[in-house]
Amino acid sequence: MQTVIGLEIHVQLSTRTKLFCPCRADYFEAPPNTLTCPVCLGLPGALPVLNKRAVELALRIALALGSEVRERSVFDRKNYFYPDLPKGYQITHHDEPLARGGRFTFFVDGHARTVRIRQVHLEEDAGKLVHVGDGALVDFNRCGVPLVEIVTEPDFRSAKEARAFLQELRTLLRHLGVSSGDMEKGAVRCDANLSVQVGDRPGTRTEIKNLNSFRAVERALQAAEEYHRELLAAGETIAQVTFGWDDHADRLVVQRTKEQAQDYRYFPDPDLVPLVVTAEWLARVRAGMPELPRARALRWLERHKLTPAEVEALLPEPALANYFDRVAGELGDGKTAASWVLAELRQYWTGEEPPLPAEDLVLLIRKVGAGEISRTTGKELLAEAAQTGKSLPELLARPDLVQLGDEQALVQVAQEVIAAHPQAVADFRAGKAQALGFLVGQAMKKTEGRADAKKLGEILRRLLSP
Amino acid sequence: MDLNERPVHELLELLAQGAIRLEEVLADLEAAIRARDQEVHAYLALAEQEELLRDAYAKSQTLLRGLPIAVKGNICTLEFPTTCGSRLLEQYRSPYEATAVRRWKEAGGTVGGITNLDEFAMGSSTEHSAFGPTRNPWDLGRVPGGSSGGSAAAVAAGTALAALGSDTGGSVRQPAALCGVVGLRPTYGLVSRFGLVSFASSLDIIGTLTRDVRDAALLLSIIAGGDPQDSTSLPVPVQDYTSQLRPDIRGLTVGVPKEYVPGQLGAEALALVDRWKAVVEELGGRVEEITLPLTEYALPTYYLVASAEASANLARYDGVRYTLRGVGRGAAEMIAASRTLGFGPEVKRRIMLGTYALSAGFFARYYGKAQKVRTLIAQEFTQAFTRVDFILGATAPSPAFRVGEKVDPLAMYLSDIFTLPSALAALPAVSIPGGKVGGLPFGLQLIGPRLSEARLLSWALALEEALS
């Protein structure tokens, strides 16, 4: 028995305005029905006008997936009644989508897997129902927000693969700058279909709608797989059902059966003209493509000799990845840059902006490298700059730090320690090497850890040598 | 002084000369409305006289000097409810106005009132309005045609100086013919549809109903031109059609399709057509009998394409918005109840037809095929225009019929057979008064090539002058 899974992923584009009107698209936490206009409300006589920026972001996705962008695509009307759908139809690419074909490679347990992409197309989102008591209220803010739907071929063999794919797809979307990729905010939503093939006979497909987290995708698909396998093992036939996923109860819920299947009566939207993507336009979009995460990972592995774990930690957030690239580039030492960014800087990065300008971190790493300040001091300064917003160059200019950086000051500390601990000095001179460690420790204590221990060791050794 | 009976271009000239004052025009209009609109019922809503006057004073130095036009009830205005002649939108007020209305107002015009129509522009008699029928000012026992029957009747009755209508398959030209006024359907896309409530998006266009051809040119000059808010509008710059009028058809070839003058027109109408041909020759034009054999397929093609688009365009009236709401358990029942309650029988018939034509398994056989035939009809016209400069024929197969006469929907649909083909082909066409049949106005239709409005109106002007 072979499990066969295909995915349909809805990606909310991070355009400023909606797909067919000038309303703001970022509806998250906006008061209900404040981001609407005659067009997205579908008021009588209002007409859609396509947002070119949304097309460009969709083209980025298509190009990144290696899909073939079609010169001419046509928006269709998908007809169905639902209170959150103000026009009674959704505008979507159907028969003639934006792009067809393509493939995407991702890793599962360290092994590469490639799935084929069937198509990439644009469509508008619907509104939202808010259930209150035995009624419901409608919020039309989300109406007309641009979505890109990515449809895969049924190439996944397990729930785990589907999850791994989605996680890497999200990284790709973020690096492309096309979507926030936040599943918890609904910016990426997933429908899945699953069948279990016995021998050569393809199985009956069941669909699962609206999976809104990586966990939900994996759990729902596992549950569907079990459902299929149990029925097949019992010799029963599988009905064509559409499931929803109840996250709290952790189980599948039947939404509709085949008898209730909808006829969407697709036909070309006569309010819009065909979308023509000229070779010049596509070339401009291609030229503006950022470096893809896969290429970046390879570059880091090869040029900077980062470990796979470091790559995995740096890659998912494009802002962090870009920050690392700047630091590594200026420093000319990716390994050191990675260790500082991951071990020290990342913990302070909570907002949109980096907690410390990249050039400041480079300066700090250089000071530590030159032995002007200790690594410990460096960490403390980084923490202070990041948490208080004080400027790092100013912190570095503090008089006590400068003294610790210069040789003279360290020699004085070393002489004081030698004078205070005659026994250890005698031990060292008698050949007990670990006595030097004790003396370095005492000197560090005196400087409150701000001196460079290595340098102190050298100075002590020099002063104590005959 | 009966200033309400004068065309807009004349009034503008008189106003410019200082020969008349605007309040005299408005007073005559108001008097006519008081005298006639109760029986004709062309209007669904009227502006307050004081408001019109105030607006007119504010606009007295503009191009249109504050002159009012009537606007069909499916074109959005800020001042009046946009009901579309439907119970469903009885209370509906648009928060924005149509581009055509905005342009009229920006040029210094005002909106005097909203005219009656067949519900959602579906019909040819203006009997299918939820707010009662409009009657033909020539004979109150007869219909004014439709669906822009209110606009045509208002101009004919002298209760409007001019009016905007909408033409999907003949809804401007057929009522113009039946009411004895000029009705212009521009090239599809020449006037923005933004703010025109959609019936069949690929066919709908705003047109004009005027007292004469010069007024058609004047109104078109103001409302035409590309609009960034309508993706299907043509990127044509605004132009002055009036200054391009040259009433001269010498050396032109006029095609008269035999399908547009069938025997069943009757002896009187056929004699009238012969007179038109004679006039063309007197004016130095040449008449050529032509044939457009696909004409007979226009009716089924139109009713498939238009109904299919309508079934989607009217899906938004679901009871969630727009005040009228039916009662039902759950959303689906509520939506069904609202639509059952809100739509009239003709609208329901077309939604059912259109839904069927788009259904899985029937799409290719009906909608898909209709689109192919539509392309062939357009090609047939293109072919014809390689031999003739314009096409002439009757606008409608008969003069105004009696109220309640056409109960059979198909009989009603047949009153548009001469206006449907050019609508499917997206061509401009104009109906002008061509004489009388049985004492009632009978329309002459001229069809021109795409975007030929300046020439089409010139030819129409030549014929208008010769026939009057």
Tab-separated table of C-alpha atoms in Angstrom, chain A residues 38-39 41-50 77 79-89 95 129 138 140 263-273, chain B residues 76 89 92 95-96 188 193-198 201-202 228-232 308-309 312-313 315-318 320-322 331 335 339 355 358-360 363 367:
chain	number	residue	atom	x	y	z
A	38	PRO	CA	-17.324	49.351	-3.728
A	39	VAL	CA	-15.036	47.039	-5.716
A	41	LEU	CA	-17.621	44.685	-1.579
A	42	GLY	CA	-18.905	43.815	-5.051
A	43	LEU	CA	-21.339	46.719	-4.983
A	44	PRO	CA	-23.568	47.080	-8.057
A	45	GLY	CA	-21.686	48.655	-10.956
A	46	ALA	CA	-18.197	48.402	-9.434
A	47	LEU	CA	-15.492	46.800	-11.588
A	48	PRO	CA	-12.165	45.085	-10.828
A	49	VAL	CA	-8.809	46.494	-11.976
A	50	LEU	CA	-5.836	44.139	-11.703
A	77	ARG	CA	-15.345	33.457	-12.228
A	79	ASN	CA	-19.501	30.727	-8.895
A	80	TYR	CA	-20.852	29.732	-5.492
A	81	PHE	CA	-23.015	31.260	-2.809
A	82	TYR	CA	-21.615	31.966	0.620
A	83	PRO	CA	-22.231	34.956	2.897
A	84	ASP	CA	-18.537	35.905	2.984
A	85	LEU	CA	-18.349	36.036	-0.832
A	86	PRO	CA	-19.938	39.385	-1.720
A	87	LYS	CA	-20.081	38.985	-5.501
A	88	GLY	CA	-21.341	35.408	-5.411
A	89	TYR	CA	-18.236	34.382	-7.308
A	95	ASP	CA	-8.514	27.122	-17.304
A	129	LEU	CA	-17.647	34.883	9.107
A	138	VAL	CA	-19.461	39.099	8.152
A	140	PHE	CA	-15.274	41.823	4.407
A	263	ASP	CA	-20.481	22.791	-9.735
A	264	TYR	CA	-18.588	26.074	-9.857
A	265	ARG	CA	-19.633	26.943	-13.425
A	266	TYR	CA	-16.281	28.544	-14.253
A	267	PHE	CA	-16.266	30.988	-17.146
A	268	PRO	CA	-13.945	33.849	-18.157
A	269	ASP	CA	-14.653	37.020	-16.172
A	270	PRO	CA	-15.985	39.494	-18.747
A	271	ASP	CA	-15.067	42.416	-16.471
A	272	LEU	CA	-11.351	41.747	-17.015
A	273	VAL	CA	-9.174	41.475	-20.067
B	76	CYS	CA	-25.279	54.808	-10.122
B	89	LEU	CA	-32.588	47.231	-4.468
B	92	TYR	CA	-30.244	50.908	-2.265
B	95	PRO	CA	-21.869	55.335	-2.230
B	96	TYR	CA	-20.264	56.329	-5.535
B	188	TYR	CA	-18.419	48.469	-26.703
B	193	ARG	CA	-19.186	50.790	-17.499
B	194	PHE	CA	-17.969	51.819	-14.052
B	195	GLY	CA	-21.164	52.506	-12.156
B	196	LEU	CA	-23.451	50.843	-14.687
B	197	VAL	CA	-24.999	47.926	-12.793
B	198	SER	CA	-23.891	44.856	-14.715
B	201	SER	CA	-20.639	42.618	-18.842
B	202	SER	CA	-19.352	41.779	-22.320
B	228	PRO	CA	-8.804	53.436	-15.514
B	229	GLN	CA	-11.619	52.065	-13.348
B	230	ASP	CA	-12.993	49.918	-16.186
B	231	SER	CA	-10.486	47.379	-17.540
B	232	THR	CA	-12.709	46.749	-20.562
B	308	ALA	CA	-24.774	33.240	-18.510
B	309	GLU	CA	-23.052	36.487	-17.551
B	312	ALA	CA	-23.028	35.462	-12.184
B	313	ASN	CA	-23.516	39.250	-12.149
B	315	ALA	CA	-25.367	36.398	-7.683
B	316	ARG	CA	-24.335	39.265	-5.390
B	317	TYR	CA	-27.947	39.978	-4.496
B	318	ASP	CA	-28.009	37.331	-1.805
B	320	VAL	CA	-26.603	39.476	3.089
B	321	ARG	CA	-26.504	43.105	1.968
B	322	TYR	CA	-29.015	45.458	0.267
B	331	ALA	CA	-27.280	30.818	5.056
B	335	ILE	CA	-30.078	33.329	0.286
B	339	ARG	CA	-33.676	35.812	-4.213
B	355	THR	CA	-26.921	28.928	-14.815
B	358	LEU	CA	-22.679	27.303	-17.643
B	359	SER	CA	-23.250	23.995	-15.848
B	360	ALA	CA	-20.732	21.194	-15.988
B	363	PHE	CA	-20.836	24.500	-20.944
B	367	TYR	CA	-21.966	28.894	-23.580
